[in-house]
Amino acid sequence: MMTDKIVCVAGASGLVGSNIVKQALQKGYRVHGTMRDANDESKTKYLMALPGAAERLTLFSANAEDSKTFDAPLENADAVFIACFPPIYKAKDGTPAKELDRERGYDEIIRPVRDGCLNILDAANRHGVKSAVLCSSTSSTNPPQPVEIKTEQNAVSDAEHQMDQKKYTAAEKIVMEDAAAYFCQKHGIRLCVMLPTMMTGPVIMPQHLEGDSHARFIEMLNGNNTHHERVPAGSMSMSHIEDVAQLFIAAYESDNAQGRYFAVYDSWSWQAIYEEVAKHVPESALPQPLDGQPEQPTRFDFSRRNSLGVSMRDIPTTLEETLNWMKTDPFNAVYQ
């Protein structure tokens, strides 16, 4: 399906953003992608190699600190996908976020994300864009009192509580969400917020392999255990990155979609994850067995996610596709 509709992807060179670009091109959209430096060939060459990119992808330099830099990419756009705010773990001087006092934690970890998101939305509003899809995180779904089964409505973090615990990196997401929701309600913009966690699967550019999950799997394929000395008792939520991107597109295309959506397939115990990974990596890469019984994984109600109509790959399939793809050494000298 070809269309004259333009969608803007803020953060087009990121893990999530690049996959949104890929999915949007596959669906026939014209795509305006933003990145800090649209002349950075080490990234642009991979985006421009995507099917349909030569005809329908235009890249722009834009910085979330300056709303005006988004005027050109948002001109005539029908929607904006905001995927340019990865977690901030350190202050400008390198101090870990958890070591900051409350004032610095807010000013250097939380405020830049909140203000940057609002700058993009302000530009979208100036250009009459009425649909926005925001990438947040399940770090915004941890209420002070745990819930038995998480829904998008009952699993809402309390920013004040998180900041009291010096969890500024987690608090940045719920503060961003709240600010975006208020802005969009005020200006009549339909907002969908996607909530992913650990995303794996084939990636679009080698820089994405430097992220925690992919880098960990590369080390394991090489026989190295660099993450867990012993299998943890806890759990991890996972999803295939391409499925996450499809959820973003589906949320935009569903006129009635609004609000928060889990963007994970499910949560598995680390024990179950490592049992699956063991089928694909050397034994030397595996941690020592769990001492005791695994904790119950996080439980979700996926009714809202399922309403978007995206069929998501299960965790064994996601791990298999990721690890088998890495074994092909797609960017050369990755897996040895």
C-alpha positions in Angstrom: 0.0 0.0 0.0 1.5 3.3 -1.1 0.3 6.5 0.5 1.1 10.2 0.3 0.9 10.4 4.1 4.1 11.6 5.9 5.1 10.3 9.3 7.9 11.8 11.3 10.2 9.5 13.3 12.1 11.4 16.0 15.2 9.3 16.8 15.4 7.5 13.4 18.8 6.1 14.1 18.0 4.5 17.4 17.1 0.9 18.1 13.3 1.6 18.2 13.2 4.5 15.8 15.1 2.7 13.0 12.7 -0.2 13.2 9.7 2.2 13.1 11.3 3.7 10.0 11.6 0.2 8.5 8.0 -0.7 9.3 6.6 2.6 8.0 8.5 2.3 4.7 7.2 -1.3 4.3 3.6 0.0 4.8 4.1 2.6 2.1 4.4 5.8 4.1 6.7 8.7 3.3 9.0 9.1 6.3 10.8 12.1 7.7 13.4 10.8 10.1 15.3 13.0 12.6 18.7 12.4 14.1 21.2 14.6 15.8 23.4 14.7 12.7 21.8 13.7 9.4 25.2 13.8 7.8 26.6 11.0 9.9 27.2 8.4 7.2 28.1 5.7 9.8 24.3 5.7 10.6 22.6 7.1 7.5 24.0 4.5 5.1 22.1 1.8 7.0 18.8 3.7 7.0 19.1 4.7 3.4 19.7 1.0 2.5 16.2 0.0 3.8 13.7 -1.0 1.1 11.9 2.0 -0.1 14.2 4.5 1.6 15.7 6.0 -1.6 12.2 7.0 -2.7 10.4 7.8 0.5 12.8 8.5 3.4 14.2 12.0 4.1 16.6 12.5 7.0 16.8 15.7 9.0 19.2 17.0 11.7 17.2 17.9 14.8 17.9 18.4 18.5 15.2 18.0 21.1 16.7 20.9 23.0 15.6 23.2 20.2 11.9 22.9 19.1 12.5 24.9 15.9 14.8 22.2 14.5 11.7 20.0 14.2 9.8 22.4 12.1 11.1 21.1 8.8 10.6 17.3 9.5 7.1 17.9 10.9 5.9 20.0 8.0 2.9 18.3 6.4 3.3 15.3 8.7 0.3 13.3 9.7 1.9 11.8 12.9 5.0 11.9 15.0 6.7 8.9 16.6 8.9 10.0 19.5 11.7 7.5 20.1 14.7 9.6 20.8 14.9 9.4 24.6 16.9 6.4 25.8 17.4 6.2 29.6 20.0 8.6 31.1 22.2 6.8 33.5 24.8 9.5 34.2 25.0 13.2 34.9 27.0 15.5 32.5 30.1 15.1 34.6 29.8 11.3 34.6 28.3 10.9 38.1 26.0 7.9 38.2 22.4 8.9 38.4 21.8 7.0 41.7 24.6 9.1 43.3 23.0 12.5 42.6 21.0 14.5 45.1 17.4 15.3 44.3 18.1 18.7 42.7 20.8 17.4 40.3 18.8 14.2 39.7 15.9 16.2 38.5 17.8 18.8 36.5 20.3 16.5 34.8 18.4 13.2 34.4 14.6 14.0 34.4 14.3 17.5 33.1 16.1 17.1 29.8 13.8 14.2 28.8 10.6 16.0 29.9 11.6 19.2 28.2 12.9 17.5 25.0 9.6 15.6 24.6 7.6 18.8 25.1 9.7 20.6 22.5 8.9 18.0 19.9 5.2 18.0 20.8 5.2 21.8 20.6 6.6 21.7 17.1 4.1 19.0 16.2 1.3 21.3 17.5 2.6 24.2 15.5 2.3 22.1 12.3 -1.2 20.7 13.1 -0.1 17.2 13.8 -2.9 15.4 15.6 -1.4 12.0 16.4 1.7 11.2 18.5 3.1 7.8 19.6 5.7 8.1 22.4 8.2 5.5 23.4 8.4 5.2 27.2 9.4 2.1 29.2 8.0 -0.4 31.7 10.2 1.5 34.3 7.1 3.8 34.4 4.9 0.8 35.4 6.1 0.2 39.0 3.7 1.6 41.5 4.9 2.0 45.2 2.6 -0.9 46.1 3.0 -3.9 43.8 0.0 -5.2 41.9 -0.8 -8.8 41.3 -1.6 -8.4 37.6 -0.3 -5.3 35.8 -2.6 -3.3 33.6 -1.7 0.0 32.0 -4.1 1.7 34.4 -3.0 0.2 37.7 0.7 0.0 37.0 1.7 3.6 37.2 5.0 4.7 38.8 5.1 7.5 41.4 7.8 9.9 40.4 8.2 11.4 43.9 8.6 7.9 45.3 11.2 6.9 42.7 13.1 10.1 43.3 13.1 9.5 47.0 14.8 6.2 46.2 17.2 8.0 43.9 15.8 6.1 40.9 16.0 9.2 38.7 16.5 7.2 35.5 13.2 5.4 36.1 11.4 8.5 37.2 12.3 10.3 33.9 9.9 8.1 32.0 6.7 8.7 34.1 7.5 12.4 34.3 7.8 12.5 30.5 4.6 10.6 30.1 2.6 12.9 32.4 3.9 16.0 30.8 3.2 14.6 27.3 -0.3 13.5 28.3 -1.1 17.0 29.7 0.2 18.8 26.6 -1.6 16.5 24.2 -4.9 16.8 26.1 -4.6 20.6 26.1 -3.9 20.8 22.4 -6.2 18.0 21.0 -3.4 15.6 20.0 -4.2 11.9 20.2 -1.3 10.3 22.3 -0.4 6.7 22.5 2.4 5.7 24.9 4.3 2.4 24.3 5.9 0.6 27.2 8.7 -1.8 26.1 11.5 -3.4 28.2 14.2 -5.8 26.8 14.0 -5.7 23.0 16.0 -8.2 20.9 16.0 -9.4 17.4 18.0 -8.5 14.2 19.0 -4.8 14.3 19.5 -2.3 11.5 22.9 -0.9 12.2 26.0 -2.2 14.1 25.8 0.6 16.7 22.6 -1.1 18.1 24.7 -4.2 19.1 26.3 -2.1 21.7 23.1 -2.1 23.8 23.1 -4.3 26.9 21.0 -7.1 25.6 22.6 -7.5 22.2 26.1 -7.0 23.6 25.4 -9.7 26.2 24.3 -12.2 23.6 27.4 -11.6 21.5 29.6 -12.3 24.5 27.7 -15.5 25.2 28.0 -16.7 21.6 31.8 -16.2 22.0 31.6 -18.4 25.2 31.9 -15.5 27.7 29.7 -15.0 30.7 29.8 -11.3 31.5 26.4 -10.6 33.0 25.2 -13.0 35.7 27.5 -15.1 37.8 24.5 -17.1 38.9 21.0 -17.3 37.5 18.9 -14.7 39.3 15.7 -15.7 41.0 13.8 -12.8 39.3 12.3 -12.4 35.8 12.6 -10.2 32.7 10.1 -9.0 30.2 11.0 -9.4 26.5 9.8 -8.6 23.0 11.1 -8.8 19.4 12.1 -5.3 18.3 10.2 -5.7 15.0 7.0 -6.5 16.9 7.5 -3.4 19.0 7.8 -1.3 15.9 4.6 -2.9 14.5 2.8 -1.9 17.7 3.8 1.7 17.2 2.5 1.7 13.6 -0.7 -0.1 14.7 -1.3 2.5 17.5 -1.1 5.3 14.9 -3.3 3.6 12.4 -6.0 2.7 15.0 -8.1 5.9 15.2 -9.5 4.8 18.6 -6.1 4.0 20.2 -5.1 6.3 23.0 -3.1 6.1 26.2 -0.6 3.5 27.5 0.1 0.1 25.9 2.4 -2.6 27.1 5.0 -3.4 24.3 6.3 -6.7 25.7 5.4 -10.2 24.7 5.6 -11.5 28.3 7.8 -11.9 31.4 9.9 -15.0 31.9 12.0 -16.1 34.8 15.7 -15.8 34.2 16.0 -19.5 34.8 13.6 -20.2 31.8 15.4 -17.6 29.7 18.8 -19.2 30.3 17.4 -22.6 29.6 16.4 -21.4 26.2 19.6 -19.5 25.5 21.6 -22.7 26.5 20.3 -24.2 23.2 22.3 -21.7 21.2 25.5 -20.8 23.1 28.5 -22.7 24.6 28.2 -24.0 28.1 31.0 -21.7 29.2 28.8 -18.7 28.6 26.1 -19.8 31.1 25.9 -18.6 34.7 25.8 -21.0 37.6 22.4 -22.6 38.3 19.8 -20.8 40.4 20.2 -21.4 44.1 16.6 -22.2 45.1 13.3 -21.6 43.3 12.6 -18.9 40.8 10.2 -16.1 41.7 6.9 -15.7 39.9 7.4 -13.6 36.8 5.6 -10.3 36.4 2.0 -10.9 35.3 0.3 -8.7 32.8 -3.2 -8.1 31.4 -2.5 -7.7 27.7 -6.0 -6.8 26.6 -5.1 -3.3 25.5 -1.9 -4.5 23.7 -3.9 -7.2 21.9 -6.5 -4.7 20.8 -3.9 -3.3 18.4 -4.0 -6.5 16.4 -0.3 -7.2 16.3 0.8 -10.9 16.5 3.9 -11.0 18.6 6.6 -13.6 18.5 7.1 -15.7 21.7 10.3 -15.6 23.7 11.8 -18.8 22.3 11.3 -17.6 18.8 12.7 -14.2 19.6 15.8 -15.6 21.2 16.3 -18.1 18.4 16.0 -15.4 15.7 18.3 -13.1 17.5 21.1 -15.6 18.2 20.9 -17.3 14.8 21.1 -13.9 13.1 24.1 -12.9 15.2 25.9 -16.2 14.1 25.7 -15.0 10.5 28.0 -12.1 11.6 25.8 -9.6 9.7 28.1 -6.6 10.2 31.4 -8.5 10.0 33.7 -9.3 13.0 30.8 -9.3 15.5 30.6 -13.0 16.3 34.0 -14.9 16.3 
